[in-house]
mmCIF file of N, CA and C in Angstrom:
data_model
loop_
_atom_site.group_PDB
_atom_site.id
_atom_site.type_symbol
_atom_site.label_atom_id
_atom_site.label_comp_id
_atom_site.label_asym_id
_atom_site.label_seq_id
_atom_site.Cartn_x
_atom_site.Cartn_y
_atom_site.Cartn_z
ATOM 1 N N MET A 6 133.669 124.670 91.922
ATOM 2 C CA MET A 6 132.651 123.791 92.081
ATOM 3 C C MET A 6 131.320 124.226 91.503
ATOM 4 N N SER A 7 130.526 123.323 90.936
ATOM 5 C CA SER A 7 129.268 123.631 90.502
ATOM 6 C C SER A 7 128.175 122.511 90.732
ATOM 7 N N GLU A 8 126.949 122.856 90.790
ATOM 8 C CA GLU A 8 125.986 121.826 91.038
ATOM 9 C C GLU A 8 125.014 121.773 89.729
ATOM 10 N N HIS A 9 124.636 120.645 89.437
ATOM 11 C CA HIS A 9 123.733 120.384 88.224
ATOM 12 C C HIS A 9 122.498 119.695 88.693
ATOM 13 N N LYS A 10 121.461 120.339 88.799
ATOM 14 C CA LYS A 10 120.194 119.803 89.305
ATOM 15 C C LYS A 10 119.394 119.077 88.346
ATOM 16 N N VAL A 11 118.820 117.988 88.775
ATOM 17 C CA VAL A 11 117.928 117.160 87.914
ATOM 18 C C VAL A 11 116.768 116.703 88.697
ATOM 19 N N LYS A 12 115.568 116.784 88.117
ATOM 20 C CA LYS A 12 114.335 116.311 88.828
ATOM 21 C C LYS A 12 113.780 115.127 87.894
ATOM 22 N N ILE A 13 113.501 114.184 88.687
ATOM 23 C CA ILE A 13 112.826 112.941 87.988
ATOM 24 C C ILE A 13 111.456 112.818 88.466
ATOM 25 N N THR A 14 110.392 112.770 87.643
ATOM 26 C CA THR A 14 109.130 112.492 88.056
ATOM 27 C C THR A 14 108.402 111.255 87.454
ATOM 28 N N TRP A 15 107.940 110.408 88.125
ATOM 29 C CA TRP A 15 107.309 109.225 87.693
ATOM 30 C C TRP A 15 106.034 109.091 88.488
ATOM 31 N N GLU A 16 104.989 108.677 87.759
ATOM 32 C CA GLU A 16 103.635 108.427 88.478
ATOM 33 C C GLU A 16 103.081 107.106 87.966
ATOM 34 N N ASN A 17 102.534 106.363 89.011
ATOM 35 C CA ASN A 17 101.892 105.095 88.738
ATOM 36 C C ASN A 17 100.558 105.439 88.168
ATOM 37 N N LYS A 18 100.231 104.992 87.018
ATOM 38 C CA LYS A 18 98.961 105.079 86.462
ATOM 39 C C LYS A 18 98.209 103.860 86.237
ATOM 40 N N ASN A 19 98.796 102.786 86.666
ATOM 41 C CA ASN A 19 98.159 101.470 86.541
ATOM 42 C C ASN A 19 97.656 100.867 87.970
ATOM 43 N N GLU A 20 96.646 100.160 87.906
ATOM 44 C CA GLU A 20 96.238 99.420 89.058
ATOM 45 C C GLU A 20 97.286 98.313 89.436
ATOM 46 N N ASP A 21 97.667 97.644 88.377
ATOM 47 C CA ASP A 21 98.714 96.493 88.537
ATOM 48 C C ASP A 21 100.091 97.055 88.665
ATOM 49 N N PHE A 22 100.684 96.835 89.869
ATOM 50 C CA PHE A 22 102.088 97.395 90.055
ATOM 51 C C PHE A 22 103.128 96.148 90.023
ATOM 52 N N SER A 23 102.748 95.154 89.232
ATOM 53 C CA SER A 23 103.727 94.043 89.098
ATOM 54 C C SER A 23 104.808 94.454 88.136
ATOM 55 N N TYR A 24 105.861 93.702 88.200
ATOM 56 C CA TYR A 24 107.139 94.113 87.491
ATOM 57 C C TYR A 24 106.788 94.298 85.910
ATOM 58 N N ARG A 25 106.067 93.368 85.456
ATOM 59 C CA ARG A 25 105.807 93.556 83.961
ATOM 60 C C ARG A 25 104.740 94.522 83.639
ATOM 61 N N ALA A 26 104.039 95.067 84.553
ATOM 62 C CA ALA A 26 102.902 95.897 84.252
ATOM 63 C C ALA A 26 103.244 97.326 84.358
ATOM 64 N N TYR A 27 104.014 97.772 85.485
ATOM 65 C CA TYR A 27 104.044 99.244 85.613
ATOM 66 C C TYR A 27 104.902 99.858 84.551
ATOM 67 N N ASP A 28 104.463 101.237 84.244
ATOM 68 C CA ASP A 28 105.096 101.951 83.178
ATOM 69 C C ASP A 28 106.407 102.531 83.535
ATOM 70 N N ARG A 29 107.451 102.417 82.815
ATOM 71 C CA ARG A 29 108.764 102.961 83.122
ATOM 72 C C ARG A 29 108.988 104.450 82.708
ATOM 73 N N THR A 30 107.919 105.047 81.956
ATOM 74 C CA THR A 30 108.094 106.298 81.438
ATOM 75 C C THR A 30 108.153 107.355 82.505
ATOM 76 N N HIS A 31 109.059 108.275 82.419
ATOM 77 C CA HIS A 31 109.272 109.276 83.436
ATOM 78 C C HIS A 31 109.762 110.521 82.759
ATOM 79 N N LEU A 32 109.576 111.753 83.591
ATOM 80 C CA LEU A 32 110.033 112.982 83.069
ATOM 81 C C LEU A 32 111.313 113.318 83.737
ATOM 82 N N VAL A 33 112.305 113.759 82.882
ATOM 83 C CA VAL A 33 113.574 114.210 83.492
ATOM 84 C C VAL A 33 113.675 115.677 83.248
ATOM 85 N N GLU A 34 113.790 116.517 84.217
ATOM 86 C CA GLU A 34 113.877 117.949 84.035
ATOM 87 C C GLU A 34 115.061 118.542 84.621
ATOM 88 N N PHE A 35 115.555 119.627 84.000
ATOM 89 C CA PHE A 35 116.792 120.173 84.393
ATOM 90 C C PHE A 35 116.314 121.766 84.583
ATOM 91 N N GLU A 36 117.336 122.578 85.054
ATOM 92 C CA GLU A 36 116.948 123.967 85.260
ATOM 93 C C GLU A 36 116.750 124.593 83.870
ATOM 94 N N GLU A 37 116.002 125.736 84.061
ATOM 95 C CA GLU A 37 115.784 126.731 82.862
ATOM 96 C C GLU A 37 114.901 125.930 81.828
ATOM 97 N N GLY A 38 113.992 125.023 82.348
ATOM 98 C CA GLY A 38 112.975 124.442 81.416
ATOM 99 C C GLY A 38 113.484 123.330 80.524
ATOM 100 N N LYS A 39 114.672 122.934 80.620
ATOM 101 C CA LYS A 39 115.078 121.723 79.726
ATOM 102 C C LYS A 39 114.505 120.449 80.315
ATOM 103 N N SER A 40 114.065 119.660 79.413
ATOM 104 C CA SER A 40 113.508 118.315 79.819
ATOM 105 C C SER A 40 113.540 117.306 78.792
ATOM 106 N N PHE A 41 113.359 116.046 79.101
ATOM 107 C CA PHE A 41 113.055 114.991 78.123
ATOM 108 C C PHE A 41 112.312 113.838 78.930
ATOM 109 N N VAL A 42 111.711 113.017 78.063
ATOM 110 C CA VAL A 42 111.076 111.872 78.583
ATOM 111 C C VAL A 42 111.986 110.748 78.561
ATOM 112 N N GLY A 43 112.059 109.887 79.548
ATOM 113 C CA GLY A 43 112.974 108.818 79.744
ATOM 114 C C GLY A 43 112.125 107.550 79.876
ATOM 115 N N SER A 44 112.726 106.422 79.794
ATOM 116 C CA SER A 44 112.104 105.165 80.031
ATOM 117 C C SER A 44 113.248 104.110 80.315
ATOM 118 N N ALA A 45 112.853 102.992 80.616
ATOM 119 C CA ALA A 45 113.877 101.783 80.803
ATOM 120 C C ALA A 45 114.149 101.317 79.241
ATOM 121 N N ALA A 46 115.187 100.556 79.135
ATOM 122 C CA ALA A 46 115.524 99.874 77.791
ATOM 123 C C ALA A 46 114.416 98.824 77.678
ATOM 124 N N PRO A 47 114.171 98.561 76.353
ATOM 125 C CA PRO A 47 112.956 97.669 75.989
ATOM 126 C C PRO A 47 113.200 96.285 76.728
ATOM 127 N N GLU A 48 114.420 95.835 76.958
ATOM 128 C CA GLU A 48 114.762 94.656 77.526
ATOM 129 C C GLU A 48 114.231 94.548 78.946
ATOM 130 N N TYR A 49 114.071 95.725 79.501
ATOM 131 C CA TYR A 49 113.501 95.815 80.924
ATOM 132 C C TYR A 49 112.158 96.532 80.972
ATOM 133 N N MET A 50 111.409 96.185 80.024
ATOM 134 C CA MET A 50 109.987 96.614 79.866
ATOM 135 C C MET A 50 109.786 98.075 79.636
ATOM 136 N N GLY A 51 110.692 98.753 79.115
ATOM 137 C CA GLY A 51 110.774 100.147 78.764
ATOM 138 C C GLY A 51 110.112 100.415 77.423
ATOM 139 N N ASP A 52 109.938 101.592 77.048
ATOM 140 C CA ASP A 52 109.429 102.078 75.821
ATOM 141 C C ASP A 52 110.612 102.744 74.955
ATOM 142 N N ASN A 53 110.752 101.851 73.883
ATOM 143 C CA ASN A 53 111.936 102.307 72.961
ATOM 144 C C ASN A 53 111.872 103.618 72.439
ATOM 145 N N LYS A 54 110.646 104.311 72.425
ATOM 146 C CA LYS A 54 110.519 105.638 71.965
ATOM 147 C C LYS A 54 111.288 106.717 72.780
ATOM 148 N N PHE A 55 111.717 106.269 74.030
ATOM 149 C CA PHE A 55 112.244 107.231 74.906
ATOM 150 C C PHE A 55 113.750 106.823 75.227
ATOM 151 N N ILE A 56 114.580 107.763 75.755
ATOM 152 C CA ILE A 56 115.878 107.525 76.040
ATOM 153 C C ILE A 56 115.970 106.736 77.371
ATOM 154 N N ASN A 57 116.812 105.790 77.434
ATOM 155 C CA ASN A 57 116.938 105.018 78.729
ATOM 156 C C ASN A 57 118.203 105.452 79.383
ATOM 157 N N PRO A 58 118.435 105.068 80.657
ATOM 158 C CA PRO A 58 119.557 105.534 81.444
ATOM 159 C C PRO A 58 120.964 105.047 80.837
ATOM 160 N N GLU A 59 120.952 103.908 80.230
ATOM 161 C CA GLU A 59 122.163 103.368 79.671
ATOM 162 C C GLU A 59 122.639 104.250 78.467
ATOM 163 N N GLU A 60 121.569 104.718 77.672
ATOM 164 C CA GLU A 60 121.848 105.625 76.530
ATOM 165 C C GLU A 60 122.228 107.056 77.120
ATOM 166 N N GLU A 61 121.617 107.442 78.171
ATOM 167 C CA GLU A 61 122.005 108.780 78.768
ATOM 168 C C GLU A 61 123.494 108.726 79.205
ATOM 169 N N LEU A 62 123.885 107.671 79.914
ATOM 170 C CA LEU A 62 125.303 107.654 80.308
ATOM 171 C C LEU A 62 126.247 107.574 79.153
ATOM 172 N N GLY A 63 125.916 106.725 78.027
ATOM 173 C CA GLY A 63 126.751 106.692 76.901
ATOM 174 C C GLY A 63 126.820 108.080 76.220
ATOM 175 N N ALA A 64 125.724 108.813 76.164
ATOM 176 C CA ALA A 64 125.652 110.210 75.582
ATOM 177 C C ALA A 64 126.542 111.075 76.452
ATOM 178 N N ALA A 65 126.406 110.959 77.664
ATOM 179 C CA ALA A 65 127.231 111.882 78.649
ATOM 180 C C ALA A 65 128.651 111.672 78.470
ATOM 181 N N LEU A 66 129.055 110.418 78.404
ATOM 182 C CA LEU A 66 130.535 110.175 78.278
ATOM 183 C C LEU A 66 131.057 110.622 76.884
ATOM 184 N N SER A 67 130.371 110.395 75.846
ATOM 185 C CA SER A 67 130.748 110.870 74.540
ATOM 186 C C SER A 67 130.751 112.287 74.385
ATOM 187 N N SER A 68 129.687 112.959 74.856
ATOM 188 C CA SER A 68 129.611 114.402 74.811
ATOM 189 C C SER A 68 130.687 115.067 75.572
ATOM 190 N N CYS A 69 130.971 114.471 76.801
ATOM 191 C CA CYS A 69 131.973 115.088 77.624
ATOM 192 C C CYS A 69 133.357 114.929 77.038
ATOM 193 N N HIS A 70 133.658 113.702 76.427
ATOM 194 C CA HIS A 70 134.861 113.643 75.784
ATOM 195 C C HIS A 70 135.006 114.563 74.499
ATOM 196 N N MET A 71 133.999 114.731 73.788
ATOM 197 C CA MET A 71 133.974 115.657 72.775
ATOM 198 C C MET A 71 134.248 117.092 73.228
ATOM 199 N N MET A 72 133.541 117.640 74.343
ATOM 200 C CA MET A 72 133.732 118.810 74.707
ATOM 201 C C MET A 72 135.197 119.100 75.329
ATOM 202 N N THR A 73 135.757 118.013 75.868
ATOM 203 C CA THR A 73 137.129 118.122 76.465
ATOM 204 C C THR A 73 138.133 118.149 75.259
ATOM 205 N N PHE A 74 137.824 117.332 74.231
ATOM 206 C CA PHE A 74 138.699 117.357 73.050
ATOM 207 C C PHE A 74 138.718 118.685 72.375
ATOM 208 N N LEU A 75 137.584 119.279 72.234
ATOM 209 C CA LEU A 75 137.529 120.639 71.502
ATOM 210 C C LEU A 75 138.272 121.550 72.398
ATOM 211 N N PHE A 76 138.211 121.552 73.783
ATOM 212 C CA PHE A 76 138.957 122.360 74.562
ATOM 213 C C PHE A 76 140.449 122.179 74.297
ATOM 214 N N VAL A 77 140.935 120.951 74.344
ATOM 215 C CA VAL A 77 142.422 120.724 74.279
ATOM 216 C C VAL A 77 142.803 121.146 72.796
ATOM 217 N N ALA A 78 142.093 120.861 71.762
ATOM 218 C CA ALA A 78 142.469 121.204 70.453
ATOM 219 C C ALA A 78 142.440 122.867 70.348
ATOM 220 N N SER A 79 141.584 123.497 70.882
ATOM 221 C CA SER A 79 141.496 124.927 70.786
ATOM 222 C C SER A 79 142.697 125.580 71.481
ATOM 223 N N LYS A 80 143.106 124.961 72.685
ATOM 224 C CA LYS A 80 144.328 125.449 73.339
ATOM 225 C C LYS A 80 145.500 125.328 72.494
ATOM 226 N N LYS A 81 145.604 124.250 71.650
ATOM 227 C CA LYS A 81 146.741 124.131 70.818
ATOM 228 C C LYS A 81 146.552 124.735 69.403
ATOM 229 N N LYS A 82 145.441 125.464 69.265
ATOM 230 C CA LYS A 82 145.161 126.340 68.081
ATOM 231 C C LYS A 82 144.986 125.391 66.851
ATOM 232 N N LEU A 83 144.530 124.165 67.079
ATOM 233 C CA LEU A 83 144.105 123.115 66.069
ATOM 234 C C LEU A 83 142.650 123.330 65.764
ATOM 235 N N VAL A 84 142.284 124.032 64.738
ATOM 236 C CA VAL A 84 140.894 124.294 64.549
ATOM 237 C C VAL A 84 140.140 123.048 64.005
ATOM 238 N N VAL A 85 139.154 122.729 64.804
ATOM 239 C CA VAL A 85 138.313 121.575 64.465
ATOM 240 C C VAL A 85 137.110 121.953 63.594
ATOM 241 N N GLU A 86 136.794 121.432 62.466
ATOM 242 C CA GLU A 86 135.611 121.780 61.692
ATOM 243 C C GLU A 86 134.490 120.869 62.042
ATOM 244 N N ARG A 87 134.700 119.669 62.264
ATOM 245 C CA ARG A 87 133.709 118.701 62.493
ATOM 246 C C ARG A 87 134.146 117.578 63.504
ATOM 247 N N TYR A 88 133.202 117.084 64.309
ATOM 248 C CA TYR A 88 133.554 115.990 65.227
ATOM 249 C C TYR A 88 132.344 115.217 65.220
ATOM 250 N N GLU A 89 132.520 113.863 65.056
ATOM 251 C CA GLU A 89 131.456 112.868 65.018
ATOM 252 C C GLU A 89 131.943 111.708 65.944
ATOM 253 N N ASP A 90 130.995 111.060 66.653
ATOM 254 C CA ASP A 90 131.338 110.023 67.431
ATOM 255 C C ASP A 90 130.254 108.818 67.215
ATOM 256 N N ASP A 91 130.534 107.738 66.797
ATOM 257 C CA ASP A 91 129.644 106.650 66.711
ATOM 258 C C ASP A 91 129.958 105.515 67.718
ATOM 259 N N GLY A 92 129.783 106.010 68.965
ATOM 260 C CA GLY A 92 130.128 105.169 70.120
ATOM 261 C C GLY A 92 129.087 104.288 70.688
ATOM 262 N N PHE A 93 129.350 103.429 71.621
ATOM 263 C CA PHE A 93 128.277 102.635 72.224
ATOM 264 C C PHE A 93 128.766 102.190 73.595
ATOM 265 N N ALA A 94 127.784 102.050 74.490
ATOM 266 C CA ALA A 94 127.953 101.495 75.873
ATOM 267 C C ALA A 94 127.609 100.083 75.903
ATOM 268 N N VAL A 95 128.399 99.382 76.615
ATOM 269 C CA VAL A 95 128.082 97.937 76.829
ATOM 270 C C VAL A 95 127.550 97.584 78.254
ATOM 271 N N LEU A 96 126.447 97.070 78.289
ATOM 272 C CA LEU A 96 125.667 96.728 79.491
ATOM 273 C C LEU A 96 125.896 95.216 79.649
ATOM 274 N N GLU A 97 126.563 94.778 80.813
ATOM 275 C CA GLU A 97 126.778 93.362 81.127
ATOM 276 C C GLU A 97 127.150 93.208 82.495
ATOM 277 N N LYS A 98 127.280 91.986 82.898
ATOM 278 C CA LYS A 98 127.618 91.792 84.283
ATOM 279 C C LYS A 98 129.115 92.111 84.496
ATOM 280 N N ASN A 99 129.393 92.825 85.657
ATOM 281 C CA ASN A 99 130.802 93.213 85.887
ATOM 282 C C ASN A 99 131.484 91.976 86.719
ATOM 283 N N GLU A 100 132.691 92.297 87.253
ATOM 284 C CA GLU A 100 133.408 91.258 87.915
ATOM 285 C C GLU A 100 132.614 90.821 89.182
ATOM 286 N N ALA A 101 131.763 91.696 89.828
ATOM 287 C CA ALA A 101 131.045 91.300 90.950
ATOM 288 C C ALA A 101 129.742 90.629 90.653
ATOM 289 N N GLY A 102 129.478 90.419 89.299
ATOM 290 C CA GLY A 102 128.286 89.725 88.911
ATOM 291 C C GLY A 102 127.077 90.564 88.858
ATOM 292 N N LYS A 103 127.190 92.031 88.932
ATOM 293 C CA LYS A 103 126.162 92.912 88.846
ATOM 294 C C LYS A 103 126.098 93.534 87.507
ATOM 295 N N MET A 104 124.831 93.803 87.128
ATOM 296 C CA MET A 104 124.730 94.501 85.692
ATOM 297 C C MET A 104 125.201 95.810 85.818
ATOM 298 N N ALA A 105 126.092 96.284 84.896
ATOM 299 C CA ALA A 105 126.756 97.559 84.887
ATOM 300 C C ALA A 105 127.071 98.019 83.390
ATOM 301 N N VAL A 106 127.209 99.219 83.171
ATOM 302 C CA VAL A 106 127.861 99.671 81.888
ATOM 303 C C VAL A 106 129.266 99.500 82.219
ATOM 304 N N THR A 107 129.841 98.367 81.621
ATOM 305 C CA THR A 107 131.214 98.006 81.948
ATOM 306 C C THR A 107 132.236 98.813 81.178
ATOM 307 N N LYS A 108 131.690 99.006 79.919
ATOM 308 C CA LYS A 108 132.624 99.875 78.973
ATOM 309 C C LYS A 108 131.931 100.665 77.990
ATOM 310 N N MET A 109 132.628 101.638 77.538
ATOM 311 C CA MET A 109 132.089 102.593 76.562
ATOM 312 C C MET A 109 133.085 102.648 75.606
ATOM 313 N N ILE A 110 132.661 102.444 74.326
ATOM 314 C CA ILE A 110 133.656 102.452 73.106
ATOM 315 C C ILE A 110 133.154 103.791 72.474
ATOM 316 N N LEU A 111 134.173 104.678 72.348
ATOM 317 C CA LEU A 111 134.148 105.984 71.550
ATOM 318 C C LEU A 111 134.889 105.734 70.183
ATOM 319 N N ARG A 112 134.205 106.219 69.247
ATOM 320 C CA ARG A 112 134.847 106.190 67.821
ATOM 321 C C ARG A 112 134.653 107.476 67.208
ATOM 322 N N PRO A 113 135.574 108.383 67.761
ATOM 323 C CA PRO A 113 135.457 109.751 67.251
ATOM 324 C C PRO A 113 136.111 109.882 65.995
ATOM 325 N N LYS A 114 135.497 110.606 65.053
ATOM 326 C CA LYS A 114 136.196 111.042 63.750
ATOM 327 C C LYS A 114 136.083 112.659 63.728
ATOM 328 N N VAL A 115 137.406 113.145 63.666
ATOM 329 C CA VAL A 115 137.552 114.580 63.771
ATOM 330 C C VAL A 115 138.080 115.002 62.486
ATOM 331 N N THR A 116 137.432 116.069 61.938
ATOM 332 C CA THR A 116 137.874 116.814 60.769
ATOM 333 C C THR A 116 138.381 118.224 61.184
ATOM 334 N N PHE A 117 139.667 118.375 60.820
ATOM 335 C CA PHE A 117 140.369 119.634 61.192
ATOM 336 C C PHE A 117 140.243 120.618 59.945
ATOM 337 N N ARG A 118 140.274 121.851 60.140
ATOM 338 C CA ARG A 118 140.326 122.883 59.061
ATOM 339 C C ARG A 118 141.418 122.584 58.031
ATOM 340 N N ASP A 119 141.057 122.725 56.828
ATOM 341 C CA ASP A 119 142.125 122.648 55.796
ATOM 342 C C ASP A 119 143.287 123.458 56.197
ATOM 343 N N GLY A 120 144.496 122.751 55.975
ATOM 344 C CA GLY A 120 145.801 123.357 56.382
ATOM 345 C C GLY A 120 146.204 122.946 57.779
ATOM 346 N N VAL A 121 145.396 122.439 58.614
ATOM 347 C CA VAL A 121 145.744 121.927 60.004
ATOM 348 C C VAL A 121 146.205 120.433 59.789
ATOM 349 N N ASP A 122 147.419 120.261 59.976
ATOM 350 C CA ASP A 122 148.030 118.945 59.829
ATOM 351 C C ASP A 122 148.308 118.344 61.254
ATOM 352 N N VAL A 123 147.604 117.136 61.436
ATOM 353 C CA VAL A 123 147.712 116.543 62.745
ATOM 354 C C VAL A 123 148.044 115.026 62.494
ATOM 355 N N SER A 124 149.201 114.578 62.997
ATOM 356 C CA SER A 124 149.564 113.220 62.785
ATOM 357 C C SER A 124 148.675 112.258 63.581
ATOM 358 N N LYS A 125 148.802 110.984 63.287
ATOM 359 C CA LYS A 125 148.059 109.934 64.085
ATOM 360 C C LYS A 125 148.510 110.066 65.576
ATOM 361 N N GLU A 126 149.752 110.256 65.809
ATOM 362 C CA GLU A 126 150.323 110.240 67.113
ATOM 363 C C GLU A 126 149.811 111.468 67.960
ATOM 364 N N GLU A 127 149.770 112.691 67.197
ATOM 365 C CA GLU A 127 149.251 113.884 67.855
ATOM 366 C C GLU A 127 147.714 113.782 68.103
ATOM 367 N N LEU A 128 147.094 113.071 67.249
ATOM 368 C CA LEU A 128 145.605 112.881 67.443
ATOM 369 C C LEU A 128 145.362 111.997 68.698
ATOM 370 N N MET A 129 146.147 110.863 68.742
ATOM 371 C CA MET A 129 146.022 110.058 69.913
ATOM 372 C C MET A 129 146.335 110.819 71.162
ATOM 373 N N GLU A 130 147.364 111.617 71.210
ATOM 374 C CA GLU A 130 147.730 112.496 72.363
ATOM 375 C C GLU A 130 146.537 113.401 72.695
ATOM 376 N N LEU A 131 145.885 114.062 71.791
ATOM 377 C CA LEU A 131 144.717 114.920 71.913
ATOM 378 C C LEU A 131 143.698 114.084 72.619
ATOM 379 N N HIS A 132 143.332 112.928 72.131
ATOM 380 C CA HIS A 132 142.323 112.058 72.700
ATOM 381 C C HIS A 132 142.717 111.663 74.143
ATOM 382 N N GLU A 133 143.907 111.287 74.418
ATOM 383 C CA GLU A 133 144.341 110.948 75.782
ATOM 384 C C GLU A 133 144.188 112.115 76.779
ATOM 385 N N LYS A 134 144.495 113.299 76.302
ATOM 386 C CA LYS A 134 144.420 114.508 77.075
ATOM 387 C C LYS A 134 142.958 114.724 77.374
ATOM 388 N N ALA A 135 142.078 114.466 76.388
ATOM 389 C CA ALA A 135 140.664 114.770 76.491
ATOM 390 C C ALA A 135 140.067 113.684 77.488
ATOM 391 N N HIS A 136 140.493 112.455 77.396
ATOM 392 C CA HIS A 136 139.980 111.443 78.327
ATOM 393 C C HIS A 136 140.399 111.826 79.730
ATOM 394 N N ASP A 137 141.636 112.197 79.904
ATOM 395 C CA ASP A 137 142.176 112.506 81.192
ATOM 396 C C ASP A 137 141.463 113.654 81.923
ATOM 397 N N GLY A 138 140.978 114.551 81.003
ATOM 398 C CA GLY A 138 140.147 115.709 81.633
ATOM 399 C C GLY A 138 138.776 115.714 81.589
ATOM 400 N N CYS A 139 138.238 114.613 81.010
ATOM 401 C CA CYS A 139 136.714 114.444 80.983
ATOM 402 C C CYS A 139 136.075 114.325 82.350
ATOM 403 N N PHE A 140 135.260 115.186 82.779
ATOM 404 C CA PHE A 140 134.610 115.176 84.149
ATOM 405 C C PHE A 140 133.782 113.937 84.302
ATOM 406 N N ILE A 141 133.089 113.472 83.258
ATOM 407 C CA ILE A 141 132.300 112.395 83.378
ATOM 408 C C ILE A 141 133.138 111.028 83.454
ATOM 409 N N ALA A 142 134.129 110.920 82.563
ATOM 410 C CA ALA A 142 134.985 109.780 82.604
ATOM 411 C C ALA A 142 135.714 109.712 83.952
ATOM 412 N N ASN A 143 136.070 110.796 84.515
ATOM 413 C CA ASN A 143 136.686 110.763 85.887
ATOM 414 C C ASN A 143 135.722 110.383 87.039
ATOM 415 N N SER A 144 134.443 110.265 86.738
ATOM 416 C CA SER A 144 133.368 110.012 87.730
ATOM 417 C C SER A 144 132.775 108.626 87.715
ATOM 418 N N VAL A 145 133.276 107.840 86.826
ATOM 419 C CA VAL A 145 132.621 106.441 86.636
ATOM 420 C C VAL A 145 133.643 105.385 86.651
ATOM 421 N N LEU A 146 133.344 104.158 86.904
ATOM 422 C CA LEU A 146 134.129 103.008 86.855
ATOM 423 C C LEU A 146 134.132 102.426 85.495
ATOM 424 N N THR A 147 133.294 102.820 84.563
ATOM 425 C CA THR A 147 133.213 102.266 83.186
ATOM 426 C C THR A 147 134.559 102.374 82.466
ATOM 427 N N LYS A 148 135.026 101.324 82.033
ATOM 428 C CA LYS A 148 136.210 101.326 81.167
ATOM 429 C C LYS A 148 135.885 102.087 79.801
ATOM 430 N N ILE A 149 136.610 103.159 79.521
ATOM 431 C CA ILE A 149 136.394 103.843 78.368
ATOM 432 C C ILE A 149 137.576 103.553 77.305
ATOM 433 N N ILE A 150 137.135 103.103 76.162
ATOM 434 C CA ILE A 150 138.086 102.689 75.057
ATOM 435 C C ILE A 150 137.835 103.713 73.932
ATOM 436 N N ILE A 151 138.925 104.405 73.519
ATOM 437 C CA ILE A 151 138.891 105.359 72.397
ATOM 438 C C ILE A 151 139.471 104.779 71.168
ATOM 439 N N GLU A 152 138.692 104.722 70.135
ATOM 440 C CA GLU A 152 139.250 104.139 68.850
ATOM 441 C C GLU A 152 138.963 105.205 67.841
ATOM 442 N N PRO A 153 139.841 106.208 67.654
ATOM 443 C CA PRO A 153 139.668 107.264 66.702
ATOM 444 C C PRO A 153 139.484 106.696 65.322
ATOM 445 N N ILE A 154 138.754 107.254 64.532
ATOM 446 C CA ILE A 154 138.643 106.856 63.048
ATOM 447 C C ILE A 154 139.502 107.781 62.322
ATOM 448 N N ILE A 155 140.515 107.392 61.658
ATOM 449 C CA ILE A 155 141.541 108.184 61.028
ATOM 450 C C ILE A 155 141.307 108.072 59.536
#
């Protein structure tokens, strides 16, 4: 077991606290001095210069899949030279009529070291194992679709 602490700080700097007026910008801090500024998505009165929670979730899912994929490939001694993912999260109403990130499309492109031959079937198996072992994927209801670029 491990714990991963996060501290969110937001402060009201406006007199007007109506829905359209209050600032969504906030500080997200982690242990050992890591931090970033977040906001809401522009559609929800946020500042597009900053990362929004939907983007954070998408990045967490994509990053976790990649980390798990690299683990699976390394265990099979399949040397990965480069990994890219051009994924996206879809925010829409779920079956209960609530706004949710209902699905995440991952589009990983993996480049293996010269001489490492991986068939399409083997690549799909590596991604299936990565998906099955991804901590974040195992923590959410979001449907995760993996469409490797081959």
